mmCIF file of C-alpha atoms in Angstrom:
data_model
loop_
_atom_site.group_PDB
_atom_site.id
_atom_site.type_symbol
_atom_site.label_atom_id
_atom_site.label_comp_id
_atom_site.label_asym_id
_atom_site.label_seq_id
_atom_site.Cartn_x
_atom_site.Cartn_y
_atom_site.Cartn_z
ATOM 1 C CA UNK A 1 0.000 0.000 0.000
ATOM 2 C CA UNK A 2 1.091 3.404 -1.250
ATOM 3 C CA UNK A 3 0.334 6.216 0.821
ATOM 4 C CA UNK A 4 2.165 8.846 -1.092
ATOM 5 C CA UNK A 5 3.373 9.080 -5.006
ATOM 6 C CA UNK A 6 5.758 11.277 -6.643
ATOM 7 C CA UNK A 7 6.633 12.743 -3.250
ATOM 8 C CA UNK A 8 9.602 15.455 -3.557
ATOM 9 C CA UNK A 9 10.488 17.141 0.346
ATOM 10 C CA UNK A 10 13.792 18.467 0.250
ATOM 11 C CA UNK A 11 14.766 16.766 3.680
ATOM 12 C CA UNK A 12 17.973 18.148 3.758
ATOM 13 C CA UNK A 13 17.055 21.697 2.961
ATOM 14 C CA UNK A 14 15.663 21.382 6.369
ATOM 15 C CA UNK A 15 18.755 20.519 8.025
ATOM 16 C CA UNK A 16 19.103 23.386 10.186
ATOM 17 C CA UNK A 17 15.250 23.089 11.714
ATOM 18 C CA UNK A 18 15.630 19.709 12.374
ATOM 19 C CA UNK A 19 18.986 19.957 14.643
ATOM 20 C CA UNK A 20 17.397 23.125 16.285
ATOM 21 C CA UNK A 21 14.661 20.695 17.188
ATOM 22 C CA UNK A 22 17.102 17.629 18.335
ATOM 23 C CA UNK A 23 19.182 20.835 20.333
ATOM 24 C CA UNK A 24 15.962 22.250 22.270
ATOM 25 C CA UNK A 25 14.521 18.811 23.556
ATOM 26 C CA UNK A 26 18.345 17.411 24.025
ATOM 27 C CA UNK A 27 19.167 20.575 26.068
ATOM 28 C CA UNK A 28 16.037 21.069 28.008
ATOM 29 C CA UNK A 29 16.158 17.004 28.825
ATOM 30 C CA UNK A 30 19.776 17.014 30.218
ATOM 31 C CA UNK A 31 19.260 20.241 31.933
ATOM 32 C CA UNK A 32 16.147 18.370 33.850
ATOM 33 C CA UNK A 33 18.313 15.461 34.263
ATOM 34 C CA UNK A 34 20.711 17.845 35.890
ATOM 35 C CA UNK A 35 18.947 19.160 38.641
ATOM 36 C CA UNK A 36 17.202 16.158 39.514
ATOM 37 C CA UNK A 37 20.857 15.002 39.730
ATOM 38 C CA UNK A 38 21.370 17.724 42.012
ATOM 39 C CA UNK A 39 18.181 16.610 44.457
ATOM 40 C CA UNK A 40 18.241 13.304 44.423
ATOM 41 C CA UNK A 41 21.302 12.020 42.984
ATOM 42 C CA UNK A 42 19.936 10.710 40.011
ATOM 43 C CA UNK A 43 19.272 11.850 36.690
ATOM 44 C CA UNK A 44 15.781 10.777 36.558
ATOM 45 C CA UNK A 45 13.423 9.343 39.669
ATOM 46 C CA UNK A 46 13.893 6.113 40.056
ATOM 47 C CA UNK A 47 11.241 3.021 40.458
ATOM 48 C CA UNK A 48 11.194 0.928 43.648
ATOM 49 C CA UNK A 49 13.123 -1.256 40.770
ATOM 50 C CA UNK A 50 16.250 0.567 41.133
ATOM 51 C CA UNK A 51 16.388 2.462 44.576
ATOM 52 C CA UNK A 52 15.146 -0.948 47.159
ATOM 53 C CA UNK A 53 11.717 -0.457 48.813
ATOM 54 C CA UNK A 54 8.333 -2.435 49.267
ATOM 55 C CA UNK A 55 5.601 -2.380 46.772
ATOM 56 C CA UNK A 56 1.943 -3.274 48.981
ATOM 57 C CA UNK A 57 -0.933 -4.623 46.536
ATOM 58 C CA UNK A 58 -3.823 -3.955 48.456
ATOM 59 C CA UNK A 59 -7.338 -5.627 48.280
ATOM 60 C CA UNK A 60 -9.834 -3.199 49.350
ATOM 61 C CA UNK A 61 -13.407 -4.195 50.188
ATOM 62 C CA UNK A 62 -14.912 -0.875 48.335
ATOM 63 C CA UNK A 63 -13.763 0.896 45.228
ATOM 64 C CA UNK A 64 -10.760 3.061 47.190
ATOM 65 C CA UNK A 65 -10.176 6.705 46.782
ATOM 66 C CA UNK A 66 -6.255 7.673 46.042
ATOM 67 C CA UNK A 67 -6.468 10.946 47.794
ATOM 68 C CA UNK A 68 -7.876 9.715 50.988
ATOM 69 C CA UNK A 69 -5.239 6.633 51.282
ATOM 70 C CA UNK A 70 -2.659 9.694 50.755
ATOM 71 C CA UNK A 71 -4.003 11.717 53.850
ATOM 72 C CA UNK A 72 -4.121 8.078 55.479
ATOM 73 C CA UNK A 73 -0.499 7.218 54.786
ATOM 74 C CA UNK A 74 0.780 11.125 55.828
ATOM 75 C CA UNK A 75 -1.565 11.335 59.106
ATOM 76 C CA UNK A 76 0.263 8.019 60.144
ATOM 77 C CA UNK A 77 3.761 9.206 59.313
ATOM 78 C CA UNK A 78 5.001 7.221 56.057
ATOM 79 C CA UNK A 79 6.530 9.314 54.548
ATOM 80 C CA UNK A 80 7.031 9.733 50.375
ATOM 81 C CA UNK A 81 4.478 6.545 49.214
ATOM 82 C CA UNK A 82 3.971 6.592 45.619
ATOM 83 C CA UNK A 83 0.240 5.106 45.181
ATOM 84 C CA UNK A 84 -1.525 4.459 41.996
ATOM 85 C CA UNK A 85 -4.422 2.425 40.922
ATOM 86 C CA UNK A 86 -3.721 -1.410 40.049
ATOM 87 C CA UNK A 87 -5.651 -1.883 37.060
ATOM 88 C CA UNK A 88 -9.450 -1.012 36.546
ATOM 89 C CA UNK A 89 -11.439 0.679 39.187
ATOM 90 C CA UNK A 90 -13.864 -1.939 39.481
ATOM 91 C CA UNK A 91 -10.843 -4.421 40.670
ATOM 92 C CA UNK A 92 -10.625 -2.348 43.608
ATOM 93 C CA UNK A 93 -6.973 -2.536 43.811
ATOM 94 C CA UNK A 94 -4.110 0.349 44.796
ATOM 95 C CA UNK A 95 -0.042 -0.180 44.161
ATOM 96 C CA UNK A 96 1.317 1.409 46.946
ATOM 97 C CA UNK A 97 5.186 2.281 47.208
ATOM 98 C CA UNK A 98 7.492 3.086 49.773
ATOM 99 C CA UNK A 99 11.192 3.377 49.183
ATOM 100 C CA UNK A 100 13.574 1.724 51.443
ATOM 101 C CA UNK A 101 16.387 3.567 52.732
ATOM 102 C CA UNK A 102 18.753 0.427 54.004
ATOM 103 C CA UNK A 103 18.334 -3.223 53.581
ATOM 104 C CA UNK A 104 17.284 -3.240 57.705
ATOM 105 C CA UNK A 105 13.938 -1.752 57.327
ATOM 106 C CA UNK A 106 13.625 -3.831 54.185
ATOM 107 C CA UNK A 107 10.558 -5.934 56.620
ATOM 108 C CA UNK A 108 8.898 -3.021 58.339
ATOM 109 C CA UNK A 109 7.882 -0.893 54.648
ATOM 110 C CA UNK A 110 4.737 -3.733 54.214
ATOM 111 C CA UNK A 111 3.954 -3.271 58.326
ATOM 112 C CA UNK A 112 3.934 0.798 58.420
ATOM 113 C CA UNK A 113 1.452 0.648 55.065
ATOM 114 C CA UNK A 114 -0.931 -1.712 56.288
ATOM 115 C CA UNK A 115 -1.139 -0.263 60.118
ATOM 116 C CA UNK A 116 -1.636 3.597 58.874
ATOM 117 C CA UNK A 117 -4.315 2.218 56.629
ATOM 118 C CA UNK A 118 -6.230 0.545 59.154
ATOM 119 C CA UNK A 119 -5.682 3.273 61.476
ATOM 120 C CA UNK A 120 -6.862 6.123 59.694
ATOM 121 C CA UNK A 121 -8.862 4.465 56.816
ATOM 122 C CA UNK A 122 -12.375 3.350 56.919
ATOM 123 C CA UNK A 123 -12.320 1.158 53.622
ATOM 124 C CA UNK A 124 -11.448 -2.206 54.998
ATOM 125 C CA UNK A 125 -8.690 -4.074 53.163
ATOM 126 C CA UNK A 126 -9.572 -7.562 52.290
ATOM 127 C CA UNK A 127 -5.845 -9.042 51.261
ATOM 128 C CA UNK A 128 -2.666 -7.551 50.450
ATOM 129 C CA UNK A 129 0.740 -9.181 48.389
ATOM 130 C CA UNK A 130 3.924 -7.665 49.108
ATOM 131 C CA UNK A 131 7.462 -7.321 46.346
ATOM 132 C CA UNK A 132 10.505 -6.208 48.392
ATOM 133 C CA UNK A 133 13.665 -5.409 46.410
ATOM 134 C CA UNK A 134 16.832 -4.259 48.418
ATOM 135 C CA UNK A 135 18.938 -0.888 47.470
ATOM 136 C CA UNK A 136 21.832 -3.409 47.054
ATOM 137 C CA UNK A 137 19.810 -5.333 44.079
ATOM 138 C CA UNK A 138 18.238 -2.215 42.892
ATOM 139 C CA UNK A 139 21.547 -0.745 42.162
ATOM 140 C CA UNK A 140 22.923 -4.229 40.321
ATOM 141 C CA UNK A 141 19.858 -3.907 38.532
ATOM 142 C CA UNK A 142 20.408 -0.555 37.024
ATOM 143 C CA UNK A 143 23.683 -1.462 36.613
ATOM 144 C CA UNK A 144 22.423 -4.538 34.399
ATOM 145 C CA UNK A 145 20.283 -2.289 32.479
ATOM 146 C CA UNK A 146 22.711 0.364 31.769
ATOM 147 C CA UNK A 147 24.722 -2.140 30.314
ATOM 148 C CA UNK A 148 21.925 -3.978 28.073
ATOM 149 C CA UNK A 149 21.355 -0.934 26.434
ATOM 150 C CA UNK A 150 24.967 -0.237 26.035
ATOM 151 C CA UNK A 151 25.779 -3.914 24.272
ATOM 152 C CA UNK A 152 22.214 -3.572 22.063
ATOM 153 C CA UNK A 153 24.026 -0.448 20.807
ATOM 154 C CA UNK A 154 27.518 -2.057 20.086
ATOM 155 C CA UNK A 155 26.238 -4.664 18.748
ATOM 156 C CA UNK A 156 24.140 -3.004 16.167
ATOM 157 C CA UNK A 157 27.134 -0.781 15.339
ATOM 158 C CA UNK A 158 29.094 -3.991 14.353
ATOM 159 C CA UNK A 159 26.362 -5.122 12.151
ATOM 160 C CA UNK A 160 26.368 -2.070 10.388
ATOM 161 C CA UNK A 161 29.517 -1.779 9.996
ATOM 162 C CA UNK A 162 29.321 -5.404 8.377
ATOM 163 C CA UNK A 163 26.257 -4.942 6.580
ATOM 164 C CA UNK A 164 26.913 -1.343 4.809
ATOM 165 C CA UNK A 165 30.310 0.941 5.946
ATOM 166 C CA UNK A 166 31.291 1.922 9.436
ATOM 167 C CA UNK A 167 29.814 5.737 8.974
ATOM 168 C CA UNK A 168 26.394 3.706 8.471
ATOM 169 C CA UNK A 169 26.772 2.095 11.628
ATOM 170 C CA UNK A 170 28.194 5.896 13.553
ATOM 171 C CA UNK A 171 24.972 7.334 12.243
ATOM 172 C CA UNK A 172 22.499 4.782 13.398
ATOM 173 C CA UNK A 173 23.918 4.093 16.520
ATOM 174 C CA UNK A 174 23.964 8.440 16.890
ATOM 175 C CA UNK A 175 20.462 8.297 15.913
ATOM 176 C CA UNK A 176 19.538 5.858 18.797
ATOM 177 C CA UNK A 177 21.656 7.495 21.604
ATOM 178 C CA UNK A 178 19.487 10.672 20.281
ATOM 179 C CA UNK A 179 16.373 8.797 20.631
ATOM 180 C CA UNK A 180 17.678 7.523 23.740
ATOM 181 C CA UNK A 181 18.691 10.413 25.481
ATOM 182 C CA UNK A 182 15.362 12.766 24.727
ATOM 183 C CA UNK A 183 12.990 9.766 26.047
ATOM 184 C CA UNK A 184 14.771 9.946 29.605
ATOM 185 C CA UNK A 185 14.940 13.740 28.599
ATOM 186 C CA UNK A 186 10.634 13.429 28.620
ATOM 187 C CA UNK A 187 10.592 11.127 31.797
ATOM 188 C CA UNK A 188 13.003 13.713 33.835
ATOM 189 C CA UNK A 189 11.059 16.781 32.571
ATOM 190 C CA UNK A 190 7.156 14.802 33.838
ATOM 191 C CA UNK A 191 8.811 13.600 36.511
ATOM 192 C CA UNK A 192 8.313 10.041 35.951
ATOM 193 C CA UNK A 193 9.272 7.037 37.788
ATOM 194 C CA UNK A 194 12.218 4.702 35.765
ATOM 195 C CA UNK A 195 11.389 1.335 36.389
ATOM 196 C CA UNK A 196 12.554 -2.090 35.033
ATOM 197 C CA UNK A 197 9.580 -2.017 32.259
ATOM 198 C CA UNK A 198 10.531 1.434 30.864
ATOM 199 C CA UNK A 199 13.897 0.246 30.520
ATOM 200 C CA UNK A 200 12.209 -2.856 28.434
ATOM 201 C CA UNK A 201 10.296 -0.082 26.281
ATOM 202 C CA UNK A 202 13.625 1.986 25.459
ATOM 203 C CA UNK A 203 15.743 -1.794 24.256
ATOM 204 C CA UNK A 204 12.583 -2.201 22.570
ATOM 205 C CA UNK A 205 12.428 1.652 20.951
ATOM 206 C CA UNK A 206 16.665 1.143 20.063
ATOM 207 C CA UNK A 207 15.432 -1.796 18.141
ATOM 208 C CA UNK A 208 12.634 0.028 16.365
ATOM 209 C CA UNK A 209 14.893 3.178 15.219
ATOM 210 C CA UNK A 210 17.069 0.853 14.815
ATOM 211 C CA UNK A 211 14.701 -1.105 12.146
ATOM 212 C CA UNK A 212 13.223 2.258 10.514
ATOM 213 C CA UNK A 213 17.012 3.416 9.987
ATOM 214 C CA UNK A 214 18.019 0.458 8.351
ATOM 215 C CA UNK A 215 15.040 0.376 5.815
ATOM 216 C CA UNK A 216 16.343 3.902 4.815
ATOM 217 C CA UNK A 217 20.039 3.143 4.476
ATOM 218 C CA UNK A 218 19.308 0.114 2.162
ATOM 219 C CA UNK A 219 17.678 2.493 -0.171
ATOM 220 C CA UNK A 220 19.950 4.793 -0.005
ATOM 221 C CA UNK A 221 22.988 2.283 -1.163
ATOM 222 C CA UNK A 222 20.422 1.006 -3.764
ATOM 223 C CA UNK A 223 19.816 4.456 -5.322
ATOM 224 C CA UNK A 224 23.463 4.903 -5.031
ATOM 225 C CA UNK A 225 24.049 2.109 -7.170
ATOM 226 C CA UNK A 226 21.487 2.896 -10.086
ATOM 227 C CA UNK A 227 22.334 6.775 -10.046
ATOM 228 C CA UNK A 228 25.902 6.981 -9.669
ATOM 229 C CA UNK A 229 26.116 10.306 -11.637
ATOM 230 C CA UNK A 230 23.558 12.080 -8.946
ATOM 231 C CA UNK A 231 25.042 14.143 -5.659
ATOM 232 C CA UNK A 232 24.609 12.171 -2.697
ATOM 233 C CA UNK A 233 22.263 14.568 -1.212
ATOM 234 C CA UNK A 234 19.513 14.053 -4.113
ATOM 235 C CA UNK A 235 19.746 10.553 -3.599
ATOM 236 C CA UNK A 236 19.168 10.704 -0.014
ATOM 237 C CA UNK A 237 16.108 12.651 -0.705
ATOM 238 C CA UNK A 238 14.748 10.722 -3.191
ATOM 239 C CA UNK A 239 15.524 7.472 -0.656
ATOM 240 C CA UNK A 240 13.495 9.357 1.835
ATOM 241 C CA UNK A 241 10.393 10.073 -0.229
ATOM 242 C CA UNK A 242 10.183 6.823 -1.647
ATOM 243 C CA UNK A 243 10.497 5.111 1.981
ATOM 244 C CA UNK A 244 7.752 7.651 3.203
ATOM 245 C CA UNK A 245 4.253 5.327 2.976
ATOM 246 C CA UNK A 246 6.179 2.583 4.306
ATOM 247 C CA UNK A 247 7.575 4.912 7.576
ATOM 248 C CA UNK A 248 4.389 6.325 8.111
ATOM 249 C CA UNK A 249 1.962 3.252 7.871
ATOM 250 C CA UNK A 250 4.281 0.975 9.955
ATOM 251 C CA UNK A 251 5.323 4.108 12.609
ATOM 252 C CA UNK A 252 1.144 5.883 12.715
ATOM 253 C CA UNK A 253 0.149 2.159 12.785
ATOM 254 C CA UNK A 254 2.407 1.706 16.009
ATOM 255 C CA UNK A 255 1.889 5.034 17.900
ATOM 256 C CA UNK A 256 -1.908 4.501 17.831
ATOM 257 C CA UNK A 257 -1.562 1.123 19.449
ATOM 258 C CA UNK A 258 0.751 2.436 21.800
ATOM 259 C CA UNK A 259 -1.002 5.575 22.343
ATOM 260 C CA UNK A 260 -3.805 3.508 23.704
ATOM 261 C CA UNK A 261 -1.923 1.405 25.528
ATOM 262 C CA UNK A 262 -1.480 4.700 27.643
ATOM 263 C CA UNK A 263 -4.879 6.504 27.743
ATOM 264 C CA UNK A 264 -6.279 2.764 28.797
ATOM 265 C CA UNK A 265 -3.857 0.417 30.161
ATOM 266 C CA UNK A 266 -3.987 2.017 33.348
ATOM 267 C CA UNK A 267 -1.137 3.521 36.002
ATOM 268 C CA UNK A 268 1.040 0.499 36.089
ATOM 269 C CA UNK A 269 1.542 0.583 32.475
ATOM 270 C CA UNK A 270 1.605 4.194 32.100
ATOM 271 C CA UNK A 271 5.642 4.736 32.229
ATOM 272 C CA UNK A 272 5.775 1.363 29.764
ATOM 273 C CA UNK A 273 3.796 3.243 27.380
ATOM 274 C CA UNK A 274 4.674 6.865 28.106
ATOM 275 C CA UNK A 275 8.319 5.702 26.784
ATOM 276 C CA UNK A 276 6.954 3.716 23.486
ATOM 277 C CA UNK A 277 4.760 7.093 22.671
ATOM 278 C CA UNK A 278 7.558 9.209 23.219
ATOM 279 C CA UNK A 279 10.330 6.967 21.484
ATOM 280 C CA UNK A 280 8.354 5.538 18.620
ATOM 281 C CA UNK A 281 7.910 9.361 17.449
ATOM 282 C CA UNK A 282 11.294 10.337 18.123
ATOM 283 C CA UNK A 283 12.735 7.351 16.516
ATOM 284 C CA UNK A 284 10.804 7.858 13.481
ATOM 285 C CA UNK A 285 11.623 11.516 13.285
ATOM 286 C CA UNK A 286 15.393 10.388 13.896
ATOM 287 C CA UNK A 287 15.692 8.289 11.073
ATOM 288 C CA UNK A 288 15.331 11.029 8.571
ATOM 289 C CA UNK A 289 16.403 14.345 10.123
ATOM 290 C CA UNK A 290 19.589 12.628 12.190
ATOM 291 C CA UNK A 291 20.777 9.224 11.127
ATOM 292 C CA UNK A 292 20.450 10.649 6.650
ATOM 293 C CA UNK A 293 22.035 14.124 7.082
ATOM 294 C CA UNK A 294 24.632 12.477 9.015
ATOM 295 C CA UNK A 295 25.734 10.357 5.688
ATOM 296 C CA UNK A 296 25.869 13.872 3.658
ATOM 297 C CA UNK A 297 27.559 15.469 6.435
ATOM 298 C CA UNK A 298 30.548 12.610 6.366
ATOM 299 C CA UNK A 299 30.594 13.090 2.518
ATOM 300 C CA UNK A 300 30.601 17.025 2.378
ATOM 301 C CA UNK A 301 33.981 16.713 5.192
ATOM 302 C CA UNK A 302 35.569 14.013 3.031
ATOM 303 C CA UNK A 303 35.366 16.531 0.395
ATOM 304 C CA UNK A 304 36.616 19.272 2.245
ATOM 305 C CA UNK A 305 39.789 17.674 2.694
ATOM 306 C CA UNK A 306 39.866 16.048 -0.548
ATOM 307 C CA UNK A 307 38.744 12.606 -0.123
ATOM 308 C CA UNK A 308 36.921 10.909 -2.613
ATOM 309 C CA UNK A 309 33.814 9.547 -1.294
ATOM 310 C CA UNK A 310 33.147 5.951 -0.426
ATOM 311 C CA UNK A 311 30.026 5.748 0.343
ATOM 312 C CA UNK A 312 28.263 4.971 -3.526
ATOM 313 C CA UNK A 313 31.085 2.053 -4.337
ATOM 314 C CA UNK A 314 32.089 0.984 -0.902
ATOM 315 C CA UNK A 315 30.548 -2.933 -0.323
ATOM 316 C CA UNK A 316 28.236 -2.802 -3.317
ATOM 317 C CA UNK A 317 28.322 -6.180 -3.596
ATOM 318 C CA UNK A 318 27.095 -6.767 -0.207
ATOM 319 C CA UNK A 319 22.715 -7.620 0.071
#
């Protein structure tokens, strides 16, 4: 299916707009990151995932009421609970968090939540299941995770690097660490949490950008191989237009799905789907005003130090 015929955009023309757009949301995201650096010694808040602390499923009796389990939880002293409705309202079910400052209290976080609700809330609780992690595995775990996304990003340089030239692989892998960077950007700027399932939506988005990027770059060495006689920067246009139905079908297609997987899957999913909204139209946007330009940019230096460019012959033979 063909969305869009005989489509001419001069992509690169717009160059200049699209790395003032990249610059604002880079800047304002690791400015954010910054000063919640600053506060709490991390560049975006962390889940109960990451910093230790006891997640409390509770079973209420009646449909509860978030704001009065908050006034319950302060008038009985516990202190910075994160609480959020598990699932649909009719389930009757709250998430409630409390971060764990050392792994000795690790036993009393599920005690102090259930005693200041009884106390000072009249909405009996019918059962309640408990997840403790400690600050010691929290901070292997975002170790772990730091270092997923770091290999998924090697690796798919190496491909790259097999599968087309090396500056293929630098511009792809730029394009992802952009991607990358503005979705935490967007979660330290709404203040959301960073839990173990965001960090399965970004490996998930690096893959998608990844994907989208690709699909471009093939065409790209394809067109460079029928027009050889054409400027590198035509061809990248053209590659761009004629990749455009595909991009937006497969990405529009995505973002709606995803899109209501966050106005209706509920709290627990909301930071899941928060990053797949945010990354699947960044990575989209990435593959044509980062990861392309980047391939003219190489060219144009090459050229300005006169190099002959490698990019239409190099690995031709290579599908």
């Amino acid at each position: 299916m063909e969305l869009f015929r005989n489509v001419n955009v001069d992509w690169l023309g717009k160059k200049w707009w699209f790395l003032g757009f990249s610059l604002i949301f880079s800047v304002a995201g690791v400015i954010s990151m910054g000063v919640h650096w600053a506060k709490i010694g991390s560049p975006v808040p962390l889940g109960v995932d990451f910093q230790g602390g006891t997640q409390v499923l509770v079973q209420f009796q009646n449909v509860p009421d978030a704001n009065a389990i908050r006034q319950a939880t302060d008038a009985a002293g516990v202190k910075d609970a994160t609480i959020v409705r598990f699932d649909a309202p009719e389930k009757r079910q709250m998430l409630i968090s409390l971060p764990t400052p050392s792994d000795a209290s690790l036993d009393t976080g599920r005690k102090e939540i259930v005693d200041a609700l009884e106390a000072h809330y009249s909405n009996p609780i019918t059962s309640t299941s408990v997840q403790v992690v400690g600050p010691t595995v929290g901070r292997q775990l975002e170790k772990q995770a730091a270092l997923a996304t770091l290999y998924s990003l090697i690796g798919m340089l190496i491909y790259l690097w097999f599968r087309f030239e090396l500056i293929y692989g630098v511009a792809a892998v730029v394009a992802v660490f952009h991607d990358t960077l503005i979705t935490l950007g967007f979660f330290s700027l709404f203040n959301r949490e960073l839990s173990l399932t965001v960090i399965a939506a970004i490996l998930t988005l690096v893959g998608y950008s990844m994907n989208d990027t690709i699909v471009v770059f093939d065409r790209i060495r394809e067109n460079l191989r029928l027009s050889r006689r054409e400027g590198l920067s035509t061809v990248v246009n053209r590659s761009i237009n004629q990749t455009l139905s595909r991009t937006v079908l497969t990405s529009g297609l995505t973002f709606l799905t995803v899109m209501a997987l966050f106005l209706f899957g509920g709290e627990v999913l909301r930071g899941f789907s928060f990053a797949l909204v945010v990354g699947i139209l960044i990575g989209t946007y990435s593959s044509i005003a980062v990861a392309a330009p980047m391939l003219v940019a190489y060219q144009d230096w090459r050229a300005s130090r006169g190099k002959a460019a490698v990019l239409p012959a190099a690995k031709r033979t290579r599908s």
